Short mmCIF file of C-alpha atoms and ligand atoms in Angstrom, two decimals:
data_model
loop_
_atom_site.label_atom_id
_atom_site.label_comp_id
_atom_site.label_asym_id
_atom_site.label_seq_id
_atom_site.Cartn_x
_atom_site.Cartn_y
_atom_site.Cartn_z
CA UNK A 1 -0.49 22.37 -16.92
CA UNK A 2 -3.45 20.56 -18.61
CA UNK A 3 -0.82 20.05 -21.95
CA UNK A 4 1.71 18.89 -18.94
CA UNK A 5 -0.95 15.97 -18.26
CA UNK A 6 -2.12 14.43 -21.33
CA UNK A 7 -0.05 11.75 -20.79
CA UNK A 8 -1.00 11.02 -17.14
CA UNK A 9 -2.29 7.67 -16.09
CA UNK A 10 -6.16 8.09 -17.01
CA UNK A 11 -8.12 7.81 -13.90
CA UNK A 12 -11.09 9.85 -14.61
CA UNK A 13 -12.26 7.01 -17.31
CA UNK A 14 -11.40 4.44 -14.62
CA UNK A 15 -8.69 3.10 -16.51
CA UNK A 16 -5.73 3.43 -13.19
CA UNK A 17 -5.73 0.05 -11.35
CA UNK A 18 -3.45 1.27 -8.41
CA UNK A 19 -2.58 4.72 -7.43
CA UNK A 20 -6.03 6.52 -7.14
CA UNK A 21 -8.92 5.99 -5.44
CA UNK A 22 -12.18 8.11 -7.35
CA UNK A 23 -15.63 8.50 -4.78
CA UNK A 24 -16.57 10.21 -7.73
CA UNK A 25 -17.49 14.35 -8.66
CA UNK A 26 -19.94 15.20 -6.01
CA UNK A 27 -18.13 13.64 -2.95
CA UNK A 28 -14.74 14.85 -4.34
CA UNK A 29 -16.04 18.47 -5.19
CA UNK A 30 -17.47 18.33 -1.02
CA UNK A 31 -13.98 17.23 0.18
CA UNK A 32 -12.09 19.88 -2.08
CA UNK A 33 -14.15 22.85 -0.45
CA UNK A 34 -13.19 21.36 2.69
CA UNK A 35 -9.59 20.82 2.02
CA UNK A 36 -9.17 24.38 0.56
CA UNK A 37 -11.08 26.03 3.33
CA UNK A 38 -8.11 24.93 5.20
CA UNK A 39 -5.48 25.12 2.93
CA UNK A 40 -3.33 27.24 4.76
CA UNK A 41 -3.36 25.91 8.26
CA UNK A 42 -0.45 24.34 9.75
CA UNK A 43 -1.33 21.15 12.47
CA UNK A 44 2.23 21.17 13.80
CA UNK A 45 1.02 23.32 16.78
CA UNK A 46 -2.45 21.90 18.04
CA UNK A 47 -2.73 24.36 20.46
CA UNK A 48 -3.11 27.52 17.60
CA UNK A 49 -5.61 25.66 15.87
CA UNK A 50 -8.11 24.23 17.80
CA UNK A 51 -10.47 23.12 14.93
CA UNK A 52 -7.84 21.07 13.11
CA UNK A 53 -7.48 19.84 16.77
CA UNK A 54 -10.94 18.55 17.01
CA UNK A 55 -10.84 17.48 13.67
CA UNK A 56 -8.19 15.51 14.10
CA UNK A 57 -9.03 13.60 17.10
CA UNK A 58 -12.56 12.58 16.28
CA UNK A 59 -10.91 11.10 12.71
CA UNK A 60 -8.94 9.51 14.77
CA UNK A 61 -12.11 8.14 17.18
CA UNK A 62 -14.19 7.22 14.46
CA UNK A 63 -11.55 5.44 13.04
CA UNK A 64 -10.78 3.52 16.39
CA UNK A 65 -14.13 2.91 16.82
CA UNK A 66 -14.52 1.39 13.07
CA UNK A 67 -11.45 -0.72 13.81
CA UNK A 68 -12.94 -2.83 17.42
CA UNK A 69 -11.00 -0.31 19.46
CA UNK A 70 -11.74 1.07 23.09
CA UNK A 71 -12.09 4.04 24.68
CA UNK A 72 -8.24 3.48 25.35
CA UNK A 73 -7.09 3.32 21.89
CA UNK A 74 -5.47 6.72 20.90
CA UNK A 75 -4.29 7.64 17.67
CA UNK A 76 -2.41 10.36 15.37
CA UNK A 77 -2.79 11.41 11.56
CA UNK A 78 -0.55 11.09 9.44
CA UNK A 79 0.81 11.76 5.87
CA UNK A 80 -0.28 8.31 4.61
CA UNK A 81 0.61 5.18 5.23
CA UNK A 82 4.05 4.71 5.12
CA UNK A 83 4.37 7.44 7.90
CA UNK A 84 1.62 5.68 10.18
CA UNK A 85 4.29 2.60 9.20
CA UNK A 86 7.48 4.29 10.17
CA UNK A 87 5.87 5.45 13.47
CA UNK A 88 4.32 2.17 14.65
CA UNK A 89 7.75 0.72 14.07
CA UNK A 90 9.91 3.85 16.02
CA UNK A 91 7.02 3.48 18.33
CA UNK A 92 7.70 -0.56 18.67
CA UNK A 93 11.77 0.29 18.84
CA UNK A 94 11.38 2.55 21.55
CA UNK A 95 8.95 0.85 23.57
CA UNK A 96 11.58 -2.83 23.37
CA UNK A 97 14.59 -0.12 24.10
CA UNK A 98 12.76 1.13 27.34
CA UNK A 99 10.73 -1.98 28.84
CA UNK A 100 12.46 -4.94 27.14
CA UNK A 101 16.01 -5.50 27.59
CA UNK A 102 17.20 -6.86 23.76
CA UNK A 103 21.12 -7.65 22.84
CA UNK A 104 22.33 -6.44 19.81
CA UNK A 105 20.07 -5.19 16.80
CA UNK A 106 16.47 -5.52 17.18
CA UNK A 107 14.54 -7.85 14.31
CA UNK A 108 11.30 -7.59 12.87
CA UNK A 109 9.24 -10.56 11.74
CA UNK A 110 7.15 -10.04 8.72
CA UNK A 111 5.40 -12.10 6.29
CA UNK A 112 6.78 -11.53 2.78
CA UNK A 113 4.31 -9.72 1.37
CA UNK A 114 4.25 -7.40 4.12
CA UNK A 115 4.07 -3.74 2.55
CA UNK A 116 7.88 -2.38 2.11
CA UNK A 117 7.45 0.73 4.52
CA UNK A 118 8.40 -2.50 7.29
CA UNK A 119 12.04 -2.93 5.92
CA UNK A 120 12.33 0.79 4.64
CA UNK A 121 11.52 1.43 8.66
CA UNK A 122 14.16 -0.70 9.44
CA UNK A 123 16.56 0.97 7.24
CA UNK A 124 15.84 4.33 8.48
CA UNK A 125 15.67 3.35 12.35
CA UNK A 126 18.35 0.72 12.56
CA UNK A 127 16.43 -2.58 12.79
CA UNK A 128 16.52 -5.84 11.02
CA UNK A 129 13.81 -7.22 8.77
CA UNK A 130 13.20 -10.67 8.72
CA UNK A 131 11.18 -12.07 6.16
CA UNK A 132 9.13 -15.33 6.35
CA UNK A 133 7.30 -17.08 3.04
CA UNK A 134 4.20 -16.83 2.76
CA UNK A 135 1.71 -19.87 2.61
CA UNK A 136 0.21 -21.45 -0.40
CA UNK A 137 -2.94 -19.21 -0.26
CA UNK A 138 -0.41 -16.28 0.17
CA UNK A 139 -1.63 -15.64 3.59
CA UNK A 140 1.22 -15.33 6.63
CA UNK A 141 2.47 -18.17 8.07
CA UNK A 142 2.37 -18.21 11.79
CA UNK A 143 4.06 -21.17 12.01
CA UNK A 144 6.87 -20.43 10.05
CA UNK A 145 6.90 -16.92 11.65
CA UNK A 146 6.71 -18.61 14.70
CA UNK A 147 10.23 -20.40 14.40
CA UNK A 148 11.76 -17.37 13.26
CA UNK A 149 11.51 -15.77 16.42
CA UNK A 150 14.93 -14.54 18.75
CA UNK A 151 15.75 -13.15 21.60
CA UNK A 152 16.24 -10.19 19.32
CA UNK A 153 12.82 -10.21 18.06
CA UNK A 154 10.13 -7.22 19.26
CA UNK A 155 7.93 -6.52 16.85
CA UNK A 156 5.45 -8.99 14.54
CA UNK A 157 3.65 -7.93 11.49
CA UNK A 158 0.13 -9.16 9.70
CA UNK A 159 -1.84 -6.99 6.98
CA UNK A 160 -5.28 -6.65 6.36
CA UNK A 161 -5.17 -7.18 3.61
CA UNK A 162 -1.89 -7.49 2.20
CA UNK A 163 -1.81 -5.67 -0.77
CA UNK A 164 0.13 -8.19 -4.11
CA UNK A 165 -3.04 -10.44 -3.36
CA UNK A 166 -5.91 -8.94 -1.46
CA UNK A 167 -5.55 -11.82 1.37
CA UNK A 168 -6.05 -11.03 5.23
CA UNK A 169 -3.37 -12.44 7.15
CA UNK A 170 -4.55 -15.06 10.15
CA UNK A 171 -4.32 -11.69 12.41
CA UNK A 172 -5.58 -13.91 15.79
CA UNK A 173 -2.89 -16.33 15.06
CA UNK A 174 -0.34 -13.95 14.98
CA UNK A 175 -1.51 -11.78 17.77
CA UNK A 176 -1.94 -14.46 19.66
CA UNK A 177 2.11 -15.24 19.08
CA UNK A 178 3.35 -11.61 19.99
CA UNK A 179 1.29 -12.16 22.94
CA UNK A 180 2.61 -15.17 24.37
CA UNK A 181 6.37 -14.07 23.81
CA UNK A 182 6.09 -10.40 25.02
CA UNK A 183 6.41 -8.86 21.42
CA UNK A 184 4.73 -6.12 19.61
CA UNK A 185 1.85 -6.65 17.05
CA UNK A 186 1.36 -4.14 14.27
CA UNK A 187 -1.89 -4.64 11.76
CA UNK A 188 -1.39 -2.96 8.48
CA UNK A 189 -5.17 -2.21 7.61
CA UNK A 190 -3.72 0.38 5.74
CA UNK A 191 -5.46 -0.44 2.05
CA UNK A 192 -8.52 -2.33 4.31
CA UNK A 193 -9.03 -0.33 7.26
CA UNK A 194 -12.27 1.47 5.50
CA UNK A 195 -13.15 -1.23 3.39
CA UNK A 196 -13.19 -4.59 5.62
CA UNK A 197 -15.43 -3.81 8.68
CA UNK A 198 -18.39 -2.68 5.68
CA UNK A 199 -17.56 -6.07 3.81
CA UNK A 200 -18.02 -7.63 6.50
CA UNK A 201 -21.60 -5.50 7.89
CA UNK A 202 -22.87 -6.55 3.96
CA UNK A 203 -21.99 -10.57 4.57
CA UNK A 204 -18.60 -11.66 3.23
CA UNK A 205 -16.64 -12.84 5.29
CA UNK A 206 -13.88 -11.44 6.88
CA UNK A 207 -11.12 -13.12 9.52
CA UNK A 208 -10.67 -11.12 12.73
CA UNK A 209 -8.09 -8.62 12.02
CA UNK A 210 -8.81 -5.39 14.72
CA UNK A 211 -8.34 -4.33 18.02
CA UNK A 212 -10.98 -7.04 19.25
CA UNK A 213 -8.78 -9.64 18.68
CA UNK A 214 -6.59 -9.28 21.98
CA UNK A 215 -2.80 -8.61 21.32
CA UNK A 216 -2.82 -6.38 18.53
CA UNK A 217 -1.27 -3.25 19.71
CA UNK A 218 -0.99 -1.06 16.69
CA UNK A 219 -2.97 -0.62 13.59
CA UNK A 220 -2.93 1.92 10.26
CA UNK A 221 -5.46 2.92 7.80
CA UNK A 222 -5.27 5.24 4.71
CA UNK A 223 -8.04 7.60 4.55
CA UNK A 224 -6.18 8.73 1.13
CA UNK A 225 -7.16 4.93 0.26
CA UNK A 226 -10.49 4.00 0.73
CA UNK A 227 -11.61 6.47 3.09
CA UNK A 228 -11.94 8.70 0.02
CA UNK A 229 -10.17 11.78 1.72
CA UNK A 230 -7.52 13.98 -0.34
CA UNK A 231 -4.16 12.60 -0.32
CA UNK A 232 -1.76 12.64 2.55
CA UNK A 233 -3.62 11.65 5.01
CA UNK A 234 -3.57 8.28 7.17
CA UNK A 235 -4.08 7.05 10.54
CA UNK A 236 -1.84 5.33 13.50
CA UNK A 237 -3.80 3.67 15.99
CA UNK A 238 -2.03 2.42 19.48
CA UNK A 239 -3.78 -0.03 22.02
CA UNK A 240 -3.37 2.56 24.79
CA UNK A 241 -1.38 6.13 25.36
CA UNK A 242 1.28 4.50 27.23
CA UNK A 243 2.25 2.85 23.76
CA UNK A 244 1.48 5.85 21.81
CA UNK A 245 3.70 8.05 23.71
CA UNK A 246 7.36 5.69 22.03
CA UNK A 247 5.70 7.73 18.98
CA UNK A 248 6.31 11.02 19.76
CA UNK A 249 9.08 13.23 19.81
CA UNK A 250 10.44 16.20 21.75
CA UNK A 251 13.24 18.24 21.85
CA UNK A 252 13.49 20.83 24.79
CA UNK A 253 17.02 22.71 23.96
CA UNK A 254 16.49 24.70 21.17
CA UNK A 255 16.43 28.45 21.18
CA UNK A 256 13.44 28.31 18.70
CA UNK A 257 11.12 27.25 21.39
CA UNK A 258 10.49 24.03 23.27
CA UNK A 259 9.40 21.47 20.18
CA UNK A 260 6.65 18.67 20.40
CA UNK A 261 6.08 16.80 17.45
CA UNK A 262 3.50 13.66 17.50
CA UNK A 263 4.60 12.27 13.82
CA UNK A 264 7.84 12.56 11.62
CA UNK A 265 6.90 15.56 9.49
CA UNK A 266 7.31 19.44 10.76
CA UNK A 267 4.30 21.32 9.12
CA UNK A 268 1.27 19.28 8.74
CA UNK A 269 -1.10 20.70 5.80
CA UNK A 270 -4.63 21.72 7.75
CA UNK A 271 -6.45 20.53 4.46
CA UNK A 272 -5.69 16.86 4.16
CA UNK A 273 -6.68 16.49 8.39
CA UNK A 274 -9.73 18.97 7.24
CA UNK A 275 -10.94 17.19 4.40
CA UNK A 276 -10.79 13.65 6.10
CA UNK A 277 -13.18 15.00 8.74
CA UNK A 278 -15.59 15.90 6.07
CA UNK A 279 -15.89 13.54 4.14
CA UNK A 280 -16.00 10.82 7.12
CA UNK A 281 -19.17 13.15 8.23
CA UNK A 282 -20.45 13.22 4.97
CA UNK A 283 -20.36 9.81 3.79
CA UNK A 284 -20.79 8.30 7.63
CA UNK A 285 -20.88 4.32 7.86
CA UNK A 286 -24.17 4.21 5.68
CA UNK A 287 -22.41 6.25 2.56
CA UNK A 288 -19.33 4.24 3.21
CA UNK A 289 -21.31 1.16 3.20
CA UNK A 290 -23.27 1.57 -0.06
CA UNK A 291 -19.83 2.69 -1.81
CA UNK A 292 -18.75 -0.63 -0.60
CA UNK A 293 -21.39 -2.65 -2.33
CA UNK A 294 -20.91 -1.31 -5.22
CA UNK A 295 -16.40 -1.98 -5.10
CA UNK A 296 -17.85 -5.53 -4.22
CA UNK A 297 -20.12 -5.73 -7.18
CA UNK A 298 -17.74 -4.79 -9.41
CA UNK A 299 -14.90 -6.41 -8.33
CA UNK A 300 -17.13 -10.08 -8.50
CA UNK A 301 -18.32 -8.71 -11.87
CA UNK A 302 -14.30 -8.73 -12.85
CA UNK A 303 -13.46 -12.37 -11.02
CA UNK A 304 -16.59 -13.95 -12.82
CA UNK A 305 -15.30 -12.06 -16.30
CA UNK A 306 -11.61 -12.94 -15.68
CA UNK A 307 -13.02 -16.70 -15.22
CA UNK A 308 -14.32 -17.19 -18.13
CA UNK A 309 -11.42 -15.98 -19.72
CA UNK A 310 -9.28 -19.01 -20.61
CA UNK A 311 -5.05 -18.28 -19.58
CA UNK A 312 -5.46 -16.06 -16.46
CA UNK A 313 -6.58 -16.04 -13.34
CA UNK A 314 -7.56 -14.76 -10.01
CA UNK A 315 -4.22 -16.01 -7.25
CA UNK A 316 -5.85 -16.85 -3.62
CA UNK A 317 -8.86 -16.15 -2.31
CA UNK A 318 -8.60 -12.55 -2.53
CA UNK A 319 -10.98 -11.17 1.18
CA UNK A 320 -12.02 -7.54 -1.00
CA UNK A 321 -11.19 -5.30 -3.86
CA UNK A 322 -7.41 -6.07 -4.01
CA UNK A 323 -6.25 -9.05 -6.44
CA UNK A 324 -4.17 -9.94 -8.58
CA UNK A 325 -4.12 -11.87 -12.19
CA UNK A 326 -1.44 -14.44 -12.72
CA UNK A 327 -1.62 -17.46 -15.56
CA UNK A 328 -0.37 -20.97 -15.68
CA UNK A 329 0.21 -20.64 -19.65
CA UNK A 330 0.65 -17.06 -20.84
CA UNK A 331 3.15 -14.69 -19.73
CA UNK A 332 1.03 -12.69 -17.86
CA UNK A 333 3.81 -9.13 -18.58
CA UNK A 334 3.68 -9.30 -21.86
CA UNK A 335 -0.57 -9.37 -21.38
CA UNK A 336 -0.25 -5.89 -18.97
CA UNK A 337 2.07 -4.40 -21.95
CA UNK A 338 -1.11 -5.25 -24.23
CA UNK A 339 -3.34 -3.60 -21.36
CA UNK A 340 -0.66 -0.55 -21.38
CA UNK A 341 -1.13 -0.35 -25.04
CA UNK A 342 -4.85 -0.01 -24.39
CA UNK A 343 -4.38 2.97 -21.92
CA UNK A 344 -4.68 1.68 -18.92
CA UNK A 345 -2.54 1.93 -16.20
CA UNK A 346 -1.77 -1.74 -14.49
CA UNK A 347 1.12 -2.55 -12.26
CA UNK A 348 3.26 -5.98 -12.72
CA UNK A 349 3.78 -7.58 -9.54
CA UNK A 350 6.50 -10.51 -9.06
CA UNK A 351 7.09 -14.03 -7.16
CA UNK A 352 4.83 -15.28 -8.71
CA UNK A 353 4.43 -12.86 -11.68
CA UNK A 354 0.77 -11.12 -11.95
CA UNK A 355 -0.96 -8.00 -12.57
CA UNK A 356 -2.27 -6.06 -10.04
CA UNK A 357 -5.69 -4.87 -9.67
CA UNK A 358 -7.08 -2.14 -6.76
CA UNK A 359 -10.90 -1.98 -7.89
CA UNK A 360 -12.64 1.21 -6.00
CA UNK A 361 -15.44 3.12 -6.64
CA UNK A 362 -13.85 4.98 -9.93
CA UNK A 363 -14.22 1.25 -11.58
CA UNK A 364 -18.08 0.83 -10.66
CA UNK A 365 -19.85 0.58 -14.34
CA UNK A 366 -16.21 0.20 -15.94
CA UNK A 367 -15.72 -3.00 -15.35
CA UNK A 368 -16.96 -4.70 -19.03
CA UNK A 369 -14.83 -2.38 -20.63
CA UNK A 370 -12.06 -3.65 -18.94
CA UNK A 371 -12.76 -7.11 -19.33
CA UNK A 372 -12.93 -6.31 -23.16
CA UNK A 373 -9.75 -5.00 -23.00
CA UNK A 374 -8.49 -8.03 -21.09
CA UNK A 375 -9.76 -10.25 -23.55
CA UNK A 376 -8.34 -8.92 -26.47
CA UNK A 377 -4.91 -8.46 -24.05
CA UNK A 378 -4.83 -12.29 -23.59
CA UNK A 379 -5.78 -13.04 -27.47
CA UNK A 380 -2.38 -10.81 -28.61
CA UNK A 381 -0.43 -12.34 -26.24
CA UNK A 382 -1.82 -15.88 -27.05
CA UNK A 383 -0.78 -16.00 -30.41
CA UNK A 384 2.43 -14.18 -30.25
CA UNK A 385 5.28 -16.33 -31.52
CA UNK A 386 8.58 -17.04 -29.53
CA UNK A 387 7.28 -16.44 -26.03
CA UNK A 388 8.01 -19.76 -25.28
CA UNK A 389 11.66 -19.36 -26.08
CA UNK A 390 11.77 -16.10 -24.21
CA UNK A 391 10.24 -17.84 -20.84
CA UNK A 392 12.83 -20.53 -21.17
CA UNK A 393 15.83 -18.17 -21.66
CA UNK A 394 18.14 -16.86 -19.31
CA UNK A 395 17.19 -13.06 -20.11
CA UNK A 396 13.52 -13.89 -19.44
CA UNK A 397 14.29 -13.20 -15.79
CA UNK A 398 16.16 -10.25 -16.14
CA UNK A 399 13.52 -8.95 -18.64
CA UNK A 400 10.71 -9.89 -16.17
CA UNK A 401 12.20 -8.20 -13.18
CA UNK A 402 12.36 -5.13 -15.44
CA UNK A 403 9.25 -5.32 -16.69
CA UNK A 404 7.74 -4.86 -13.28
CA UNK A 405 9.07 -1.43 -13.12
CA UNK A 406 6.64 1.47 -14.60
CA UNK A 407 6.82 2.61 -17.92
CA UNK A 408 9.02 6.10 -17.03
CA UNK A 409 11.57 3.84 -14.70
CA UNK A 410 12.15 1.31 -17.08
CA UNK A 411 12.62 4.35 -20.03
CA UNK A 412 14.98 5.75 -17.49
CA UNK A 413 16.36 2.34 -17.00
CA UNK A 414 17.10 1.74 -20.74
CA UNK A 415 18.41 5.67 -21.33
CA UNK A 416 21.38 4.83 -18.49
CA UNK A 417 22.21 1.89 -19.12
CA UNK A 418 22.33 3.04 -22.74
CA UNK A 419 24.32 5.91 -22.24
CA UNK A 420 26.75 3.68 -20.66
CA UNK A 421 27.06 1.38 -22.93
CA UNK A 422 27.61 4.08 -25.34
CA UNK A 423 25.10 3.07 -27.52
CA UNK A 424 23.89 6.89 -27.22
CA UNK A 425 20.88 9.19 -25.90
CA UNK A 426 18.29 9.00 -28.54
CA UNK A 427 15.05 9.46 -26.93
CA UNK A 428 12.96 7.09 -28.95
CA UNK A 429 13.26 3.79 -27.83
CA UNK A 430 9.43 1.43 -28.11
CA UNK A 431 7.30 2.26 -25.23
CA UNK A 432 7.58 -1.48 -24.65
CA UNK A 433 9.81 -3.42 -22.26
CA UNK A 434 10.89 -6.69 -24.72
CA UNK A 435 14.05 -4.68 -26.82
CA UNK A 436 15.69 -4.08 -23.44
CA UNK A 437 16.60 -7.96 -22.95
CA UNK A 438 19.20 -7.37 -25.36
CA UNK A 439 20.57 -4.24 -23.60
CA UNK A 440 19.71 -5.55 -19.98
CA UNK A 441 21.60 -9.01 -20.52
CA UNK A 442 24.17 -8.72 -18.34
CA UNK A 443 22.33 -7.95 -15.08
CA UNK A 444 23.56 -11.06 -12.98
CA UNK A 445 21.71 -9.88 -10.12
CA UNK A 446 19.27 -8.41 -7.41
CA UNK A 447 21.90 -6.46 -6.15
CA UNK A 448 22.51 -4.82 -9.34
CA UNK A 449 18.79 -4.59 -10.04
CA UNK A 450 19.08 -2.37 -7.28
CA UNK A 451 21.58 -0.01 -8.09
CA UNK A 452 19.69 0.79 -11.58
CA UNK A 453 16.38 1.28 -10.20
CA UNK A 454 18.45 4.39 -7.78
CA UNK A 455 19.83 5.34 -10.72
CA UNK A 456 16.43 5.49 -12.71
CA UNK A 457 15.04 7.01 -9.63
CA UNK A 458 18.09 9.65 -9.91
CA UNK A 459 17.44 9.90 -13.76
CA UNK A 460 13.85 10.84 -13.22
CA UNK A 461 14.25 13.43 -10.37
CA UNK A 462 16.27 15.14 -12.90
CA UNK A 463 15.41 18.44 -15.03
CA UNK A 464 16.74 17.26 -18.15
CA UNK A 465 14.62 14.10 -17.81
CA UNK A 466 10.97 15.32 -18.23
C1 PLP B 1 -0.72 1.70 0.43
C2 PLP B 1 -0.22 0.77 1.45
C3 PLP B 1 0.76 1.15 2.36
C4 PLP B 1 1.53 2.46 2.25
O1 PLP B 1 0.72 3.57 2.19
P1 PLP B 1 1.18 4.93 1.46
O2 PLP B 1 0.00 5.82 1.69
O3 PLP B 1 1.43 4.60 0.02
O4 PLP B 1 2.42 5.43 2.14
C5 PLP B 1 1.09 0.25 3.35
N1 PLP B 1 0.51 -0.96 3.42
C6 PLP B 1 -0.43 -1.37 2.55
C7 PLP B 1 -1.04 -2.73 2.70
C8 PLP B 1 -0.82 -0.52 1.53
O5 PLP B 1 -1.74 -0.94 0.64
#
């Protein structure tokens, strides 16, 4: 299994920029005991574990109480955040289905850079996404959102922050607009929820984006994110029980038993809820604090290094750890293939076209090696000939929607389309993304895009692809 991972994304030397978050070996070596200890328990049935239980609803009042909430807010774990996603939005169907009376198929209004658990939700629950630009600073526009609105409309969505850019959405603005036309508000705090209310105890500031700003009636966080915990684990917040209960689920006719489920998995593992406790005891708002101030060093040591770098830049006004590098002059792909080529693992991100960075605590004393990296990144790119020609050409934008894909989907990608063109399976085409304009060319569209990321997605579930 270790052979298996040589080739895995390299987060122990910090060198991941999405994906994991690292509280480093003592703090992940406490969780792990914790986890284990209840490796085997099953939270589907509360009632035959009482610890997991307990465990469960105090993460669940800790988190409230971190996020402005009351004694009313109630809460659930979850798998992560795309579940505490899918069940605000059931949640916000249900509730519109029972106490608002709404023609035809509900909508959902959500800032573009909303995360895409909001239209996958949709999708699965038979809802309409509606999409509104985002502003100049990338933050949501209420006003825009505002006109968007139907008779159709029931739920409205901010994030805290939204994750391409790092920027909190105006939350009171768009609380304050659910409010005044009878719709649900859902926060994502999912990548912020245990990162913004210490940014804000240490100084920086921070817009109102909780339960104290009146109107919001839903809110995730990740503990899997920065909370530190093992992965799968999450948490749905609800401004009272009466809201909280659209969430749920029961089925009384089966011969198996009467069934009570309170989030859209069966079996929940008794380690991720376990380990969450733990390390929320462990660290408690002082250990989560200091961890903070060191994210927040390092992520200003990387702004004031990327600034001094001439070509790229930090877009917005990122509010924490989440940003993302764009340039006016380079093309800012062909800089993360250089960064890919240097072992690290760095997302590209699209409209506009940028990098993506997640700093956390597995970056803290990292962050001039990175830099480094970046530097030299920017000087390849910089003096690469033809780029020009490729950013005017008509491939260029098939090649950059490609290029935002990982490494394996993009290999899949080029295998398919490959095979199909009957150009043959040899496994060794260059780990970089530029020889595919030639094969990719004739991708007129989005829609198409779409078909060939399934099929890489199909190609990579596969045996005979590993
Ligand atoms: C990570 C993230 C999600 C989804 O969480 P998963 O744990 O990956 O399912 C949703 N919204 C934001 C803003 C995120 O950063």
């Amino acid at each position: 299994m270790d052979a298996a991972a040589v080739e895995d994304a390299r987060w122990r030397d910090g060198k991941t920029m999405s994906l994991v978050f690292d509280p480093g070996e003592e703090i992940a070596a406490f969780t792990k005991q914790a986890y284990t200890r209840f490796f085997s328990e099953n939270a589907l049935n509360p009632s035959a574990f009482p610890s997991l239980r307990r465990f469960e609803n105090e993460v669940v009042a800790m988190t409230a109480q971190l996020l402005g909430g009351d004694r009313r807010v109630v809460g659930t774990m979850t798998s992560g955040g795309s579940e505490s996603i899918l069940l605000a939005v059931k949640a916000a169907r249900d509730w519109a289905a029972a106490e608002r009376r709404v023609r035809g198929v509900p909508q959902i209004v959500l800032p573009r850079s909303a995360h895409p658990a909001f239209p996958k939700a949709c999708s699965y629950f038979g809802l309409e996404p509606v999409f509104v630009p985002v502003r100049e600073d990338f933050r949501a526009d209420p006003l825009a959102m505002r006109r968007t609105i139907t008779s159709r409309t029931i739920l409205v969505v901010g994030s805290a922050p939204a994750y391409p850019q790092g920027v909190v959405d105006p939350i009171d603005e768009i609380a304050d607009l659910a409010r005044r036309n009878g719709l649900w508000c859902h926060v994502d705090a999912c990548v912020g929820g245990f990162m913004l209310p210490f940014v804000r105890e240490l100084g920086w500031p921070v817009p109102p984006f909780d339960f104290s700003v009146p109107g919001v009636v839903s809110m995730s966080a990740d503990l899997h994110k920065y909370g530190y915990s093992a992965k799968g684990a999450s948490v749905v917040l609800f401004r009272d029980a009466r809201r909280r209960r659209y969430s749920f689920y029961a089925f009384t006719d089966w011969p198996g038993g009467i069934y009570a489920s309170s989030t859209m998995t069966g079996t929940r593992p008794g380690g991720a809820i376990a380990a969450a406790w733990a390390v929320m005891q462990h660290l408690g708002r002082d250990g989560y604090r200091s961890i903070t101030r060191e994210v927040m060093d390092a992520t200003q040591e990387i702004r004031r290094g990327v600034a001094e770098i001439e070509g790229v830049e930090v877009l917005g006004e990122p509010h924490m750890s989440v940003l993302a590098l764009g340039s006016r002059s380079l093309d800012i792909y062909a800089v993360g293939d250089e960064l890919t080529a240097r072992g690290w693992h760095i997302d590209r991100q699209q409209r506009p076209a940028s990098l993506h960075l997640t700093v956390q605590r597995g970056h803290v004393g990292r962050t001039q090696a990175f830099l480094t990296d970046l530097r030299a990144a920017v000087g390849a790119v910089g003096h690469e000939p033809g780029r020009r020609w490729l950013e005017r050409s008509a491939l260029a934008v098939t090649g950059a929607a490609l290029r935002m894909l990982p490494g394996r989907v993009t290999r899949a990608l080029t295998l398919g389309a490959a095979s199909r063109m009957g150009i043959g399976e040899g496994g060794s085409l260059p780990a970089r993304s530029a020889p595919m304009y030639g094969m990719m060319a004739s991708l007129p569209n989005r829609g198409d895009l779409k078909e060939l990321v399934l099929d890489a997605l199909d190609r990579m579930t596969r045996l005979d692809d590993t």
